[in-house]
Coordinates of C-alpha atoms and ligand atoms in Angstrom, one line a residue:
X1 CA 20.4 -20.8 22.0
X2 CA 23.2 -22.9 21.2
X3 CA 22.1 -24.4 18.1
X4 CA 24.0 -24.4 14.4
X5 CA 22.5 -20.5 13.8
X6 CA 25.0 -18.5 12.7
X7 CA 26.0 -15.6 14.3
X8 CA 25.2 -12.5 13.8
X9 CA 21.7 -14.3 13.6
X10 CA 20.6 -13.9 17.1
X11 CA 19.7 -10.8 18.5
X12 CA 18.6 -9.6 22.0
X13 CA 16.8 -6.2 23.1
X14 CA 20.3 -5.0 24.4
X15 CA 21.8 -5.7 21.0
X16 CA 23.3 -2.4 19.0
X17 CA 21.1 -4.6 16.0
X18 CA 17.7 -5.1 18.2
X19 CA 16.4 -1.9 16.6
X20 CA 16.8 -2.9 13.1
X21 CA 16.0 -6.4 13.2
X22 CA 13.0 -5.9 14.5
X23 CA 11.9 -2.6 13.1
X24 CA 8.3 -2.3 11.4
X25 CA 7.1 -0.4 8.2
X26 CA 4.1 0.4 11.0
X27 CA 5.3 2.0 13.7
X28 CA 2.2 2.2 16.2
X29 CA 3.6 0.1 18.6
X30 CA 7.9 -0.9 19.3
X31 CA 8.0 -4.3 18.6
X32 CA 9.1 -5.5 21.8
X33 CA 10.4 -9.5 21.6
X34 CA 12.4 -11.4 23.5
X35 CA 15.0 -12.7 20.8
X36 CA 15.0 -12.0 17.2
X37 CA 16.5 -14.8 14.4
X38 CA 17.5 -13.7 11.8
X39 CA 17.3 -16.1 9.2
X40 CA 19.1 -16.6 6.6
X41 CA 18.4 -19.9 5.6
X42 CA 15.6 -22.4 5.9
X43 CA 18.3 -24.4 8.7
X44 CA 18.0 -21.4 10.5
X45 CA 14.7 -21.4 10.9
X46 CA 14.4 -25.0 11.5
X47 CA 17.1 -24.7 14.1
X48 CA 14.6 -21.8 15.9
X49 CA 11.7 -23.5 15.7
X50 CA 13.0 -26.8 17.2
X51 CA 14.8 -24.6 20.2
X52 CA 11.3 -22.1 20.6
X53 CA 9.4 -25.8 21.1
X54 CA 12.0 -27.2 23.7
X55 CA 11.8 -24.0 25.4
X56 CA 8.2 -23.5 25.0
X57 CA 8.6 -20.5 23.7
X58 CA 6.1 -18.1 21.7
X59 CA 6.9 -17.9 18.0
X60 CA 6.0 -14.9 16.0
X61 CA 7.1 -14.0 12.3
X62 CA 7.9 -11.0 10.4
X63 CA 9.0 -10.2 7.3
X64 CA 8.6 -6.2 6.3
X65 CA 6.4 -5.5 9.1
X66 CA 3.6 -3.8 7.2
X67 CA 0.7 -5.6 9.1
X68 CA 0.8 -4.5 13.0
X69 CA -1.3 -7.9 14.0
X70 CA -0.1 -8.3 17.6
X71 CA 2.1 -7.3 19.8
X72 CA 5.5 -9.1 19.8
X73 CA 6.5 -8.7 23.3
X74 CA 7.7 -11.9 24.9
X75 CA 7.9 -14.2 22.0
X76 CA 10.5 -14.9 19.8
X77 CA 10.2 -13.2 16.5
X78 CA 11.7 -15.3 13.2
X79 CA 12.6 -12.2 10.9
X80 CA 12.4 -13.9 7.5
X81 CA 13.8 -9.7 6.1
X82 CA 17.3 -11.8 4.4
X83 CA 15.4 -15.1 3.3
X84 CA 14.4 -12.4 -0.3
X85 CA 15.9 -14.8 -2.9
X86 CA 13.7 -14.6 -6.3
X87 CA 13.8 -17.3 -9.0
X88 CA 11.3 -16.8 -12.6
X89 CA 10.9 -19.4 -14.8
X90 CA 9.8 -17.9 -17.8
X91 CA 8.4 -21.2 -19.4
X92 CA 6.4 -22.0 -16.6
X93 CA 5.5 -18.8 -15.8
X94 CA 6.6 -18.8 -12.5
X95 CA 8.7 -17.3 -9.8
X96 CA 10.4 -18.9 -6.5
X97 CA 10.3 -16.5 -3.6
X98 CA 12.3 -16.4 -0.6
X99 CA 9.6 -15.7 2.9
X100 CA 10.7 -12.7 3.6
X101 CA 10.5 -11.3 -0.8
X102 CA 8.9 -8.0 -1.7
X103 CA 6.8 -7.6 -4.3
X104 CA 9.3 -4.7 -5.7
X105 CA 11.7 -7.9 -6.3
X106 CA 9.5 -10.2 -7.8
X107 CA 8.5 -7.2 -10.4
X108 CA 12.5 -6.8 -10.7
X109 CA 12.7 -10.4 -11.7
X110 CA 9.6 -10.6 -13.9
X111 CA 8.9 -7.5 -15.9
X112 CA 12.6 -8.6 -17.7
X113 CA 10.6 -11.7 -19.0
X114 CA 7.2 -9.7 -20.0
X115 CA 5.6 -11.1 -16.7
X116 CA 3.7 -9.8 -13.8
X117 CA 2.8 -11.0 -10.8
X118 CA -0.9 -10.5 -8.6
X119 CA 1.2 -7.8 -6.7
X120 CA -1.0 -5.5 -4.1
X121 CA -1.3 -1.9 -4.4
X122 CA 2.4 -1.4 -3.0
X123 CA 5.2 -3.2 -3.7
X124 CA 7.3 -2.7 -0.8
X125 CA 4.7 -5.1 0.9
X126 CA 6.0 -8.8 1.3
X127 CA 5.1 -11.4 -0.9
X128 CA 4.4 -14.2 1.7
X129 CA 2.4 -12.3 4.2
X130 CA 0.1 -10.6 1.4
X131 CA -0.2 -14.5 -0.4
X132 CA -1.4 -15.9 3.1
X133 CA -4.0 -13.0 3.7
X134 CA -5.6 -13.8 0.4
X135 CA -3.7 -10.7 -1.5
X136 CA -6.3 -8.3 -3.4
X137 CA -4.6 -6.0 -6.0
X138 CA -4.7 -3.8 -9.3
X139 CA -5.1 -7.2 -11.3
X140 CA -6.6 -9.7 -9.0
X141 CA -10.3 -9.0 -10.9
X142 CA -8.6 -10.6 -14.1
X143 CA -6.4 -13.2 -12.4
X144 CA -7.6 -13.5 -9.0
X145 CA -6.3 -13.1 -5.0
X146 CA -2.8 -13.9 -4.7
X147 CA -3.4 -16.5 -2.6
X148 CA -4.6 -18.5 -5.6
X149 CA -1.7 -17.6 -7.8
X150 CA 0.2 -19.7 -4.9
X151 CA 1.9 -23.1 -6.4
X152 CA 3.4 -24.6 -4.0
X153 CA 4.8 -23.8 -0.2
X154 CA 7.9 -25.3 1.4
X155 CA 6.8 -24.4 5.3
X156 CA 8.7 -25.0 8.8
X157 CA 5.8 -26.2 11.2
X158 CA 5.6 -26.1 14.9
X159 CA 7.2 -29.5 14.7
X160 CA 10.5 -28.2 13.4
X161 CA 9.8 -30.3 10.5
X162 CA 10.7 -28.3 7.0
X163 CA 7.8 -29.7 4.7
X164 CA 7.3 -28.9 1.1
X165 CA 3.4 -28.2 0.7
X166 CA 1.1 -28.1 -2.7
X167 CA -2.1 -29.6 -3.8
X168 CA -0.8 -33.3 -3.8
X169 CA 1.3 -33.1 -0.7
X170 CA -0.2 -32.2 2.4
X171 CA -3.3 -31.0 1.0
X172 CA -4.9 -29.1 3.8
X173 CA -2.0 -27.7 5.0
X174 CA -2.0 -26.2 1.2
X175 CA -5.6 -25.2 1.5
X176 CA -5.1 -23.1 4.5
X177 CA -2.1 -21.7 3.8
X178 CA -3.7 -20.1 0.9
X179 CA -5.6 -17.5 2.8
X180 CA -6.0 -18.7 6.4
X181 CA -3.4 -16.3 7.1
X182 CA -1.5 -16.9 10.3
X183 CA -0.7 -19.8 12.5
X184 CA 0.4 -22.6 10.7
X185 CA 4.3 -22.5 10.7
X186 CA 7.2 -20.3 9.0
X187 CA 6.8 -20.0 5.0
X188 CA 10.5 -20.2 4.0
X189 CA 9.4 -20.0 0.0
X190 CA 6.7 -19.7 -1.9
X191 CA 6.0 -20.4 -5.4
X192 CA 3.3 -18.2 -7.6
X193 CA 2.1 -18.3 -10.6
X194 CA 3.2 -14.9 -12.9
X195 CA 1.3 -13.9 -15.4
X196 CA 1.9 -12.2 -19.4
X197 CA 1.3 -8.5 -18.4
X198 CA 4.0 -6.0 -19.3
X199 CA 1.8 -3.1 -19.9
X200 CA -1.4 -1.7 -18.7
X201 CA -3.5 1.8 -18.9
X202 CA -3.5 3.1 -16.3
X203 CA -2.8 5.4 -13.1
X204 CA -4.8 7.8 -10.7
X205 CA -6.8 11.1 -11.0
X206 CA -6.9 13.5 -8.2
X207 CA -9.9 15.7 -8.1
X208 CA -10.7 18.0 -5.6
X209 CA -11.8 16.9 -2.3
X210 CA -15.3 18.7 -2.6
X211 CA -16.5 16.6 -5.7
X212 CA -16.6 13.6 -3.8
X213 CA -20.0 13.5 -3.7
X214 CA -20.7 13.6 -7.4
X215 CA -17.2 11.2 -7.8
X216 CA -18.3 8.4 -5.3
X217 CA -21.9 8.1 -6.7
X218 CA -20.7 8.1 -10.0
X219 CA -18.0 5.7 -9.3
X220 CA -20.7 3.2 -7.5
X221 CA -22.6 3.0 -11.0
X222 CA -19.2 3.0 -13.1
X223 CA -17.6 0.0 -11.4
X224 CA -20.6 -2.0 -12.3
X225 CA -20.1 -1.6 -15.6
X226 CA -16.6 -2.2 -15.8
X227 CA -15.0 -5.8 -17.7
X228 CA -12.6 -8.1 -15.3
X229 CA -9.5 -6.9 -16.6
X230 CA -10.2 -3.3 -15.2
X231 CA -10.0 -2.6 -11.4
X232 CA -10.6 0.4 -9.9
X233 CA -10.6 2.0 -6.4
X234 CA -11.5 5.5 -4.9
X235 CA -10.2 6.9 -1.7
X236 CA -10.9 10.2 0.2
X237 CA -7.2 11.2 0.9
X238 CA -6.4 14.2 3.4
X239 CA -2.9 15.1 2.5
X240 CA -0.1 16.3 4.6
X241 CA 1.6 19.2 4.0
X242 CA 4.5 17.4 2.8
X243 CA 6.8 19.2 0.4
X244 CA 7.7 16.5 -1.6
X245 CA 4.1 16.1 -3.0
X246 CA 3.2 18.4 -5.9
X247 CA 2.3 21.7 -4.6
X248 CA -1.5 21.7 -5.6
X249 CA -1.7 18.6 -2.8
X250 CA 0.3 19.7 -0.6
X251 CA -2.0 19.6 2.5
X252 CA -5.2 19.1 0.0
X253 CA -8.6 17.0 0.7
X254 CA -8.7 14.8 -2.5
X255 CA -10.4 12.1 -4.2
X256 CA -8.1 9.9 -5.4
X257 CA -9.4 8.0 -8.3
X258 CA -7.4 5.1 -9.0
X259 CA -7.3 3.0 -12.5
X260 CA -6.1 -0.3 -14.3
X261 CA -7.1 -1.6 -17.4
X262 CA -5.3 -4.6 -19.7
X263 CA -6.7 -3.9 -22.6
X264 CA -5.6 -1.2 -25.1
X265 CA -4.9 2.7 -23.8
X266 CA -8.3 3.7 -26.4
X267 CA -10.9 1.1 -24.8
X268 CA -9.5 2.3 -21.5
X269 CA -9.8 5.6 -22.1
X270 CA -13.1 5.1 -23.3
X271 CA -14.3 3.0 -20.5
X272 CA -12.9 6.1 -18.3
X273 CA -14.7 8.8 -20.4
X274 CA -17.6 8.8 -17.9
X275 CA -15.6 9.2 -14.8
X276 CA -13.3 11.8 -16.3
X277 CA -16.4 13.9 -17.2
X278 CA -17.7 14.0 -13.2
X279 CA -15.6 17.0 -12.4
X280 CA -12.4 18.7 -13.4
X281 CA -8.8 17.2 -11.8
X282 CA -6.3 18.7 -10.2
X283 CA -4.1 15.8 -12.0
X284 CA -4.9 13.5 -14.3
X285 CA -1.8 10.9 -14.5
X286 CA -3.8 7.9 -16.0
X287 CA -2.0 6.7 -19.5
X288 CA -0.2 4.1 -21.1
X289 CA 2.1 2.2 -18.6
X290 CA 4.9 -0.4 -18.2
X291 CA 3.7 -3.4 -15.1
X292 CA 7.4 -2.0 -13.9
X293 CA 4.9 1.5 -12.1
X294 CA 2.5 -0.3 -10.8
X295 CA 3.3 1.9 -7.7
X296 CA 2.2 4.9 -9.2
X297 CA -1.3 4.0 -9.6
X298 CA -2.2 4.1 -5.6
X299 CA 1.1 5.9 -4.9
X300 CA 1.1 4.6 -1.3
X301 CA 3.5 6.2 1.1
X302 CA 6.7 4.1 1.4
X303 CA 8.4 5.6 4.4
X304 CA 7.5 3.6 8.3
X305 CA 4.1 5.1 9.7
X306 CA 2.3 5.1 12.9
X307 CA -1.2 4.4 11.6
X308 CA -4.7 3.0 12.9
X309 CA -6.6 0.8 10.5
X310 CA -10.0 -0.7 10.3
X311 CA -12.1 -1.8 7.4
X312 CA -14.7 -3.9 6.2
X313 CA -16.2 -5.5 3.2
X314 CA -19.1 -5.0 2.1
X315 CA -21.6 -6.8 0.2
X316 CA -23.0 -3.6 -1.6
X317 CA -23.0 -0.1 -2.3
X318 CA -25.9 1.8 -2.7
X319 CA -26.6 5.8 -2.6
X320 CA -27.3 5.4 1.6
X321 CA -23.9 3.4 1.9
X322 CA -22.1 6.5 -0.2
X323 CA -23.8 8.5 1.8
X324 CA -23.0 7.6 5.2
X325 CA -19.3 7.7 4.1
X326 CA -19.6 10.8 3.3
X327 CA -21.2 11.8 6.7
X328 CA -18.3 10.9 8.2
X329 CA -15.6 11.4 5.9
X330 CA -16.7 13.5 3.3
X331 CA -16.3 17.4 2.2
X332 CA -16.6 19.5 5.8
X333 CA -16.0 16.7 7.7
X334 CA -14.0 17.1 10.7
X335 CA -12.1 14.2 11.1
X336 CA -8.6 12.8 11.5
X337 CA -9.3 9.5 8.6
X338 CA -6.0 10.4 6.6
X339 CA -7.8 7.7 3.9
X340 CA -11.0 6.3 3.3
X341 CA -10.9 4.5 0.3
X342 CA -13.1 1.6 -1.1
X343 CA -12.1 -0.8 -3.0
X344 CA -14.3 -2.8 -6.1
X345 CA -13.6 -6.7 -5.5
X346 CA -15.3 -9.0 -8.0
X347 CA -14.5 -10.6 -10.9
X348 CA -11.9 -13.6 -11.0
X349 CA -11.2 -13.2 -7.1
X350 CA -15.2 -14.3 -6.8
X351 CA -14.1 -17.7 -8.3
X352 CA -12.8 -20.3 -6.5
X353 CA -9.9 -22.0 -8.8
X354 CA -8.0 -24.9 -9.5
X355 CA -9.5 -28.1 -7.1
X356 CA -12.3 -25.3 -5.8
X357 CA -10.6 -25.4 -2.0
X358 CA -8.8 -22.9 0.0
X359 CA -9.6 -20.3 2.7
X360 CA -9.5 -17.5 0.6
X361 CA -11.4 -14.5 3.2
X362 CA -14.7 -12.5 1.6
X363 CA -14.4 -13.9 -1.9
X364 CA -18.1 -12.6 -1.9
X365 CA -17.8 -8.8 -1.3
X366 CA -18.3 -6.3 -3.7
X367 CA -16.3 -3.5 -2.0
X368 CA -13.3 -3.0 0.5
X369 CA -13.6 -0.3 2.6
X370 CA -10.3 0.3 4.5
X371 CA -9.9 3.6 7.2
X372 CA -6.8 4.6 7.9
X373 CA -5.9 7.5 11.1
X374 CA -2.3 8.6 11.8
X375 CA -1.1 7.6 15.4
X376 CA 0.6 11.0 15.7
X377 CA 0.0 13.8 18.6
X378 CA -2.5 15.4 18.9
X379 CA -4.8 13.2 17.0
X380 CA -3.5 10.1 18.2
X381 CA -6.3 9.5 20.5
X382 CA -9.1 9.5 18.4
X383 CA -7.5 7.4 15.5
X384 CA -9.0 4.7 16.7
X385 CA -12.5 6.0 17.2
X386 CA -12.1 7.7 13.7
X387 CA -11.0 4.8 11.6
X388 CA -13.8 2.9 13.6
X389 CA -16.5 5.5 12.7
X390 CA -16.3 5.2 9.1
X391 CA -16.7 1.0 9.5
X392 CA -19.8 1.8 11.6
X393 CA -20.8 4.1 8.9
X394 CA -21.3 1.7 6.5
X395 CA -22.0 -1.6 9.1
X396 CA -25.2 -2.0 7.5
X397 CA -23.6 -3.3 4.3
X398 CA -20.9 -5.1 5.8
X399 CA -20.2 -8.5 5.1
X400 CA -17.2 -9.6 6.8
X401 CA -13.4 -8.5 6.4
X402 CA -10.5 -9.0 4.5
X403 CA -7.5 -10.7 6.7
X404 CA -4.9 -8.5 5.4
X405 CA -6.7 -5.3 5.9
X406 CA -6.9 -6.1 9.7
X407 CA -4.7 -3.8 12.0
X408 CA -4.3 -4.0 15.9
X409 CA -8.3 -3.0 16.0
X410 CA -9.5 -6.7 15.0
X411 CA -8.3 -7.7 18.3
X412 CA -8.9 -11.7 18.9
X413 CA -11.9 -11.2 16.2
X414 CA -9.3 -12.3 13.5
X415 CA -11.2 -15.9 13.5
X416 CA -14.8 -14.6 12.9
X417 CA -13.3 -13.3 9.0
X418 CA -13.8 -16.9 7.7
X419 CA -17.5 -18.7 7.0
X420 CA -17.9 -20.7 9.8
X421 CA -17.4 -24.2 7.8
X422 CA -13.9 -22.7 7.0
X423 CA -13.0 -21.2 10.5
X424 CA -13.4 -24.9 11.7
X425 CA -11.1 -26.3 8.9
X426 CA -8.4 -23.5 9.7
X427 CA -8.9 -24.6 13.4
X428 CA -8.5 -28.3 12.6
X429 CA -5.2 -27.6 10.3
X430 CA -3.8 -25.3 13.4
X431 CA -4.5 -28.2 15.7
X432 CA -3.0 -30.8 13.9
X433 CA 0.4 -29.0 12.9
X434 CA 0.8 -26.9 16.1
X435 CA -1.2 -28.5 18.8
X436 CA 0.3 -26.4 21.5
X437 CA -0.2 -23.2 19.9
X438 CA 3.2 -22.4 19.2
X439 CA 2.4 -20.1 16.7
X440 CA -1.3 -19.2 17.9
X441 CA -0.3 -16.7 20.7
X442 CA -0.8 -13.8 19.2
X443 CA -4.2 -13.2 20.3
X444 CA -5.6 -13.0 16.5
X445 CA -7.5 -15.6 16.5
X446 CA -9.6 -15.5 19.6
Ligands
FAD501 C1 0.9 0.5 2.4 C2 0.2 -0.8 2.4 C3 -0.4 -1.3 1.2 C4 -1.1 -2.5 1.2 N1 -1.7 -2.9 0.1 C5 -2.4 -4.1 0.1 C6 -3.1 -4.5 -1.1 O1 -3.2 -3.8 -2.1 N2 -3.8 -5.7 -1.0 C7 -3.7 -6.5 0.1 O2 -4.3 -7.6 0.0 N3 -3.0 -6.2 1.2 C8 -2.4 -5.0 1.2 N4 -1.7 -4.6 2.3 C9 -1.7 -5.5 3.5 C10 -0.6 -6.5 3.3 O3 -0.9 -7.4 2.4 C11 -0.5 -7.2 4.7 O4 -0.1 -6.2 5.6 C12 0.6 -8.3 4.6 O5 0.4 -9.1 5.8 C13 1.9 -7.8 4.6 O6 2.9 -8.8 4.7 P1 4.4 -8.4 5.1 O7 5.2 -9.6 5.1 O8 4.8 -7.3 4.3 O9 4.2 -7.9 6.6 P2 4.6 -8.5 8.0 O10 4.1 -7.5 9.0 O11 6.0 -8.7 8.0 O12 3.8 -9.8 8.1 C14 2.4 -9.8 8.4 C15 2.0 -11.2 8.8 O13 2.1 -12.1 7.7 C16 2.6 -13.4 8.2 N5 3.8 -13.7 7.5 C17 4.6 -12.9 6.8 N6 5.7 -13.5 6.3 C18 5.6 -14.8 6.7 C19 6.3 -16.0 6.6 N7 7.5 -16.0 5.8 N8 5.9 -17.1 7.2 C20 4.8 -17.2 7.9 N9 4.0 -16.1 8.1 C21 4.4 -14.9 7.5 C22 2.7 -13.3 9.7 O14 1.5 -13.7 10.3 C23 2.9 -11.8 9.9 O15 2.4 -11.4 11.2 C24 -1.1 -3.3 2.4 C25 -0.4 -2.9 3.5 C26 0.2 -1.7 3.6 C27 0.8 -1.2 4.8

C-alpha cells in the first residue's frame, strides 16, 4: 500500500508489531489478517478503505477486541486502538469519542463534570463497538441502550467516502448504525449523549453458591418490583483459584448479586432489604458510590481470556425457566459454565426514543441470559456444548438475542437477531453503502 499512511501504520504477520496490533481482549482464536492499519487518523482510514476497494480486499475492524465475531484471517483489519481522543461538553452534555475510545476514558473525561455516560458493565470495553450493538448497562433501565444515547456518527463507508451521519443527514445510515451493529463502514467518532450521574448506591453481594436456589427465585419476583433507575443482575460465578481474589472466593461457587440504584443510599437499601434477607453473604460490598467505580459493581475480569459465549433473551422468567438454569448450572452441577448470569432489561431501553427509529436488537426482552465457558485445557472441548446447554435450558422462553452478547457460536445467525421488518432495512442500508460486501465478509450475517 503506497498511499499517504504513515508509517509505522502498516503492519504485516512478519512484523515484530503484528502481535500487538492485532491482539484481542478474547483470545479464543489468533487473529490471523493479512495487513493491519493502524489508524491514527480518520485520513488513515480513508486512505485504507479506498486501497482495500481497489484491491478488493476484505475489510474488518477492531478496536479492543472484546467481541470474537469472526475470524480475521485474510482480510485486512483497520485497528481503530490509537483513534481514543475524548471531547465532553459540559453544557450540552456531551462527549466526542474517537472509534477506537473505552469507556474507562469517557468516565475519565466525564465524572470531572458530574457526568456519566450509558457505559456497560466494564469499562475496558470500547465505546463504538458496545454503541453499534445496542449497549445494555448498569443505567440503561433509566436512560436507555447506548445506542440511543448516540448523537451523531462521522463514518468511513465502503466507498472511501468520510461522511458525518445524524438524524438529519443520512438518516438511515443513522438508524442502522444505532444498533444494526456491523457492516456499514468504519466509525471514526461518535458522539453520545452523557448524562447528570456522579453517584449511585450501589455494588455486588456474593452469597454462597448453594443459596442460588432461594437467590434466583427471589430475585425473579424482586426485579419486578424494582423502579427504572434501579438495574440489577445475578450470575452463577465458579471462581478460579486465583490469589488475587479475596480468600473466601478463591476457587468458590457464588451467586453474584449485582446492584445500581440513582436514588438515595436509604431508598436503596430499602428496596434491597428483601434480597439481603434471602441468605447470609460471604461479602456484602453494596453502598454509597462515586459513577468513577462503576467497575466494581460486576467486577469483570480485565486481563485477555480465551472464552466461549452464548446467550439469549428472554421474554420471561418464571419458576420452570429458574429452574432449568439451575439444572444445568446450579448447586452440584457438574459443569464447566465459569458464569451464568441473567440480566433484567426493561425500563427506558423498552422505549424507542427521539424520531421512534433505529435498529436497536430485543428492546422487548425481559432478561439476558449470557453463558460463558473458558477455552482452556482440559475443558476446552466442552465449552462450547456447556455455554450452549444453558441457552437450551431456557429455549422455551427465549426471544431472540442481543448483538453484543453474540460470540463465535452465533455463526452466520447474526442476521436472524433483528424483527424481520428491521433485518430487511439493515440489508437495504448494507446494500446501498457497500454493495460489494466489503465489509460483510465476516460470515455474521448469513
Ligand atoms: C468483559 C465484557 C463485558 C461486557 N459487558 C457488556 C455490557 O455490559 N453490555 C453490553 O451491551 N455489552 C457488553 N459486552 C459486549 C461488548 O459491548 C461488545 O463485545 C462490543 O462489541 C465490544 O466492542 P469493542 O470495540 O470493545 O470490541 P471489538 O472486538 O474491538 O469490536 C467488536 C465489533 O464492533 C465493531 N466495531 C468496533 N469498533 C468499530 C468502529 N470504530 N467502526 C466500526 N465498527 C466497529 C466491529 O464490528 C467489531 O467486530 C461485554 C464484553 C466483555 C468481553
Amino acid at each position: 500500500m503506497t498511499t499517504s499512511i504513515t508509517a509505522p501504520a502498516l503492519v504485516r504477520p512478519e512484523d515484530p508489531a503484528y502481535a500487538a496490533a492485532v491482539a484481542p481482549f478474547v483470545t479464543t482464536t489468533a487473529p490471523r489478517p493479512d495487513l493491519v492499519v493502524e489508524a491514527r487518523s480518520p485520513a488513515d482510514v480513508v486512505a485504507a478503505v479506498g486501497w482495500a476497494r481497489e484491491e478488493g480486499r476484505a475489510v474488518t475492524v477492531q478496536a479492543t477486541g472484546h467481541q470474537l465475531l469472526a475470524d480475521l484471517a485474510g482480510s485486512v483489519l483497520i485497528s481503530t486502538r490509537h483513534l481514543d481522543d475524548v471531547r465532553v461538553d459540559p453544557l450540552t452534555c456531551t462527549a466526542v469519542v474517537g472509534g477506537g475510545a473505552r469507556w474507562q476514558q469517557v468516565i475519565a473525561a466525564a465524572v470531572p463534570h458530574g457526568l456519566a455516560p450509558v457505559c456497560g458493565s466494564s469499562s475496558h470495553v470500547g465505546v463504538v463497538g458496545f454503541c453499534l450493538g445496542g449497549g445494555h448497562g448498569p443505567l440503561s433501565r433509566a436512560f436507555g441502550a447506548g445506542a440511543d444515547q448516540v448523537r451523531r456518527v462521522p463514518i468511513v463507508t465502503a466507498d472511501g467516502v468520510e461522511r458525518d451521519v445524524d438524524a438529519t443527514h443520512e438518516p438511515d445510515l443513522f438508524d442502522a448504525l444505532r444498533g444494526g451493529k456491523t457492516g456499514f463502514g468504519v466509525v471514526t467518532e461518535m458522539e453520545i449523549a452523557l448524562h447528570p450521574v456522579a453517584r449511585l448506591y450501589g455494588g455486588g453481594i456474593f452469597f454462597p453458591g448453594e443459596a442460588s436456589p432461594q437467590l434466583l427465585h427471589a430475585w425473579r419476583e424482586w426485579v419486578a418490583t424494582l423502579p427504572d433507575d434501579a438495574t440489577s443482575s445475578v450470575a452463577l460465578l465458579r471462581l478460579p483459584p486465583d490469589p488475587s481474589l479475596p480468600p473466601p472466593l478463591q476457587g468458590a461457587f457464588v451467586t453474584h448479586l449485582r446492584f445500581t440504584f440513582l436514588g438515595t443510599a436509604a431508598e436503596g437499601a430499602a428496596l434491597l432489604a428483601p434480597m439481603r434477607a434471602v441468605a447470609t453473604p460471604i461479602a456484602d460490598m453494596v453502598d454509597e458510590m462515586p459513577f468513577a467505580a462503576i467497575d466494581a459493581v460486576h467486577a469483570d475480569p480485565t486481563d485477555p481470556m480465551p472464552i466461549w459465549d452464548d446467550s439469549a433473551t428472554l421474554g420471561a422468567l418464571p419458576a420452570e425457566a429458574v429452574d432449568a438454569l439451575l439444572a444445568v448450572a446450579g448447586p452440584g452441577v457438574d459443569t464447566s459454565l465459569v458464569m451464568a448470569e441473567l440480566r433484567h432489561l426493561g425500563g427506558a431501553i423498552a422505549r424507542r426514543p427521539g424520531r421512534g427509529h433505529d435498529a436497536v436488537a430485543g428492546r422487548d426482552a425481559a432478561f439476558n441470559l449470557y453463558a460463558l465457558a473458558p477455552m482452556v485445557p482440559p475443558v476446552a472441548a466442552i465449552a462450547p456444548a456447556a455455554a450452549r446447554g444453558a441457552v437450551d435450558a431456557v429455549r422455551p422462553w427465549a426471544t431472540g438475542g442481543l448483538p453484543n452478547f453474540q460470540g463465535p457460536a452465533a455463526g452466520g445467525r447474526l442476521g436472524a437477531l433483528w424483527d424481520d421488518a428491521t433485518a430487511a432495512f439493515l440489508a437495504g442500508v448494507r446494500e446501498q453503502y457497500d454493495p460489494a460486501g466489503m465489509f460483510r465478509t465476516v460470515g455474521l450475517l448469513g
